[in-house]
Amino acid sequence: MARGRSLTQFQEAFPDDASCAAFLFERRWPGGFACPMCGNGEAASLRSRAHTYECLRCGRQTSITAGTVMHRTKLPLAVWFWAAHLMSTHSNGMSARQLSDQLDLTYKTAWLLTQKLRRSMVDPDREPLEGVVEVDQAEIPFRAGNAFFDPGKAGKILVAGAVEVIDRDTNRAKPRRKHAKYLDTRSGRIRLAMIADNSAASIEGFVRANVKRGTTLLTDGHASYPGLAGYRHDPRVVGNMAGHIVLPWIHRVFSLMKRWALGTYHGLRRNHVDTYLNEFVFRYNRRFYRHVSFETVLGLATHHKPTSYWDITARANPRKGTATPRRMPRRRKTATGMRQDGPGKTQTVNQNHLSAAGEPPDMGGPGTTG
């Protein structure tokens, strides 16, 4: 079970890479090492490759960071742990420039680090919103370059948002109602996403992807909502009234989002706007217990496909072009000597390596470095 740690407690728990590696090993294999290919519990700890174990039965090499946000990383584990702790506990988020100064990294390294951590914040199996949900759209300015940011001259990004309306007494998304007014409510979980325009197709796509069927939608009377089959529609025409009077919680979310985007990042860029919106959603939904989200940010609580630099920048990896044919099968040094790539049997164990035993892994997902 994840738990919150103060800065002093975190420093005492993870003073070096060895303590970070022990924590990852315990989270990955609570009952001891188990090969992800054959299930064998006996392995050799490789000294030539950090935090990597080789199965003594099939020769599969498995890293404790494989399948997490730290997949194939060259940074020290302590840097990842500190970055995840700072980003998960800081109430207003942390830009790459701030993280670069805090951890003494180059800006490019800090930028890639924050981008990978943000992508691990979204649970692919998260439950859709339900009950009574406020839905609306808003515009936010975006940065076009690295020059001084002037919101008045910047372009606009159209963002759709939805927020559950929670009853304060029952803490459920089924608030009490008197005529057209809901009584004593607060905001619950939220969802945000960039949409192309205010058309019915864009709004319908956002609602169906984030809101459960049968939900009551509180809207501003936009013509797109009545066409949504499978939802109850409760329109609140704004007219000359202020929008935050009619739909208070979604407008509060939009207000906080705009202040956060301008205050922490001095404007968002269109290329990665959904990633930043997901970060805001992650932080808002955990605003009452943000100190326990450290393991989620590291990618330990949910299973994500590892994201590379080329995936983030949407560019082709120049190293993955046409494969060069090999005259001889590739061989590599292992704990039991030189062996050919591919499945095979190993022989004797080198006395210079350590071994471990245990039950099948409790955590699935990718498990190899080779």
Short mmCIF file of C-alpha atoms in Angstrom, two decimals, residues 10 13-30 33 45-46 49-53 62-66 68 70 73 75-82 294 298 300:
data_model
loop_
_atom_site.label_atom_id
_atom_site.label_comp_id
_atom_site.label_asym_id
_atom_site.label_seq_id
_atom_site.Cartn_x
_atom_site.Cartn_y
_atom_site.Cartn_z
CA PHE A 10 11.70 10.39 1.85
CA ALA A 13 13.99 5.98 2.93
CA PHE A 14 15.83 6.51 -0.38
CA PRO A 15 19.33 7.86 0.29
CA ASP A 16 20.98 6.06 -2.66
CA ASP A 17 20.39 3.84 -5.70
CA ALA A 18 20.66 0.64 -3.62
CA SER A 19 17.66 1.57 -1.48
CA CYS A 20 15.69 2.59 -4.59
CA ALA A 21 16.52 -0.73 -6.27
CA ALA A 22 15.44 -2.67 -3.16
CA PHE A 23 12.12 -0.79 -3.15
CA LEU A 24 11.52 -1.58 -6.85
CA PHE A 25 12.43 -5.25 -6.34
CA GLU A 26 9.93 -5.53 -3.48
CA ARG A 27 7.17 -3.88 -5.52
CA ARG A 28 7.85 -6.01 -8.60
CA TRP A 29 8.32 -9.37 -6.88
CA PRO A 30 6.73 -9.27 -3.39
CA PHE A 33 12.17 -13.15 -8.00
CA SER A 45 22.31 -10.80 -10.22
CA LEU A 46 24.45 -9.41 -13.03
CA ARG A 49 24.28 -4.64 -16.03
CA ALA A 50 22.84 -2.63 -13.17
CA HIS A 51 19.69 -3.90 -11.44
CA THR A 52 19.36 -6.85 -13.83
CA TYR A 53 18.74 -10.52 -13.06
CA THR A 62 15.11 -9.07 -16.50
CA SER A 63 15.58 -5.54 -15.18
CA ILE A 64 13.65 -4.22 -12.18
CA THR A 65 12.89 -1.05 -14.17
CA ALA A 66 11.52 -2.84 -17.26
CA THR A 68 7.94 1.14 -15.77
CA MET A 70 12.21 4.14 -15.98
CA THR A 73 17.01 4.57 -18.25
CA LEU A 75 19.87 8.13 -15.08
CA PRO A 76 20.46 7.08 -11.45
CA LEU A 77 17.38 5.63 -9.79
CA ALA A 78 17.64 8.24 -7.03
CA VAL A 79 17.10 11.00 -9.62
CA TRP A 80 13.89 9.33 -10.82
CA PHE A 81 12.65 8.87 -7.26
CA TRP A 82 13.33 12.50 -6.34
CA PHE A 294 4.39 8.75 -5.66
CA LEU A 298 6.81 6.10 -11.18
CA LEU A 300 4.42 1.07 -10.48
#
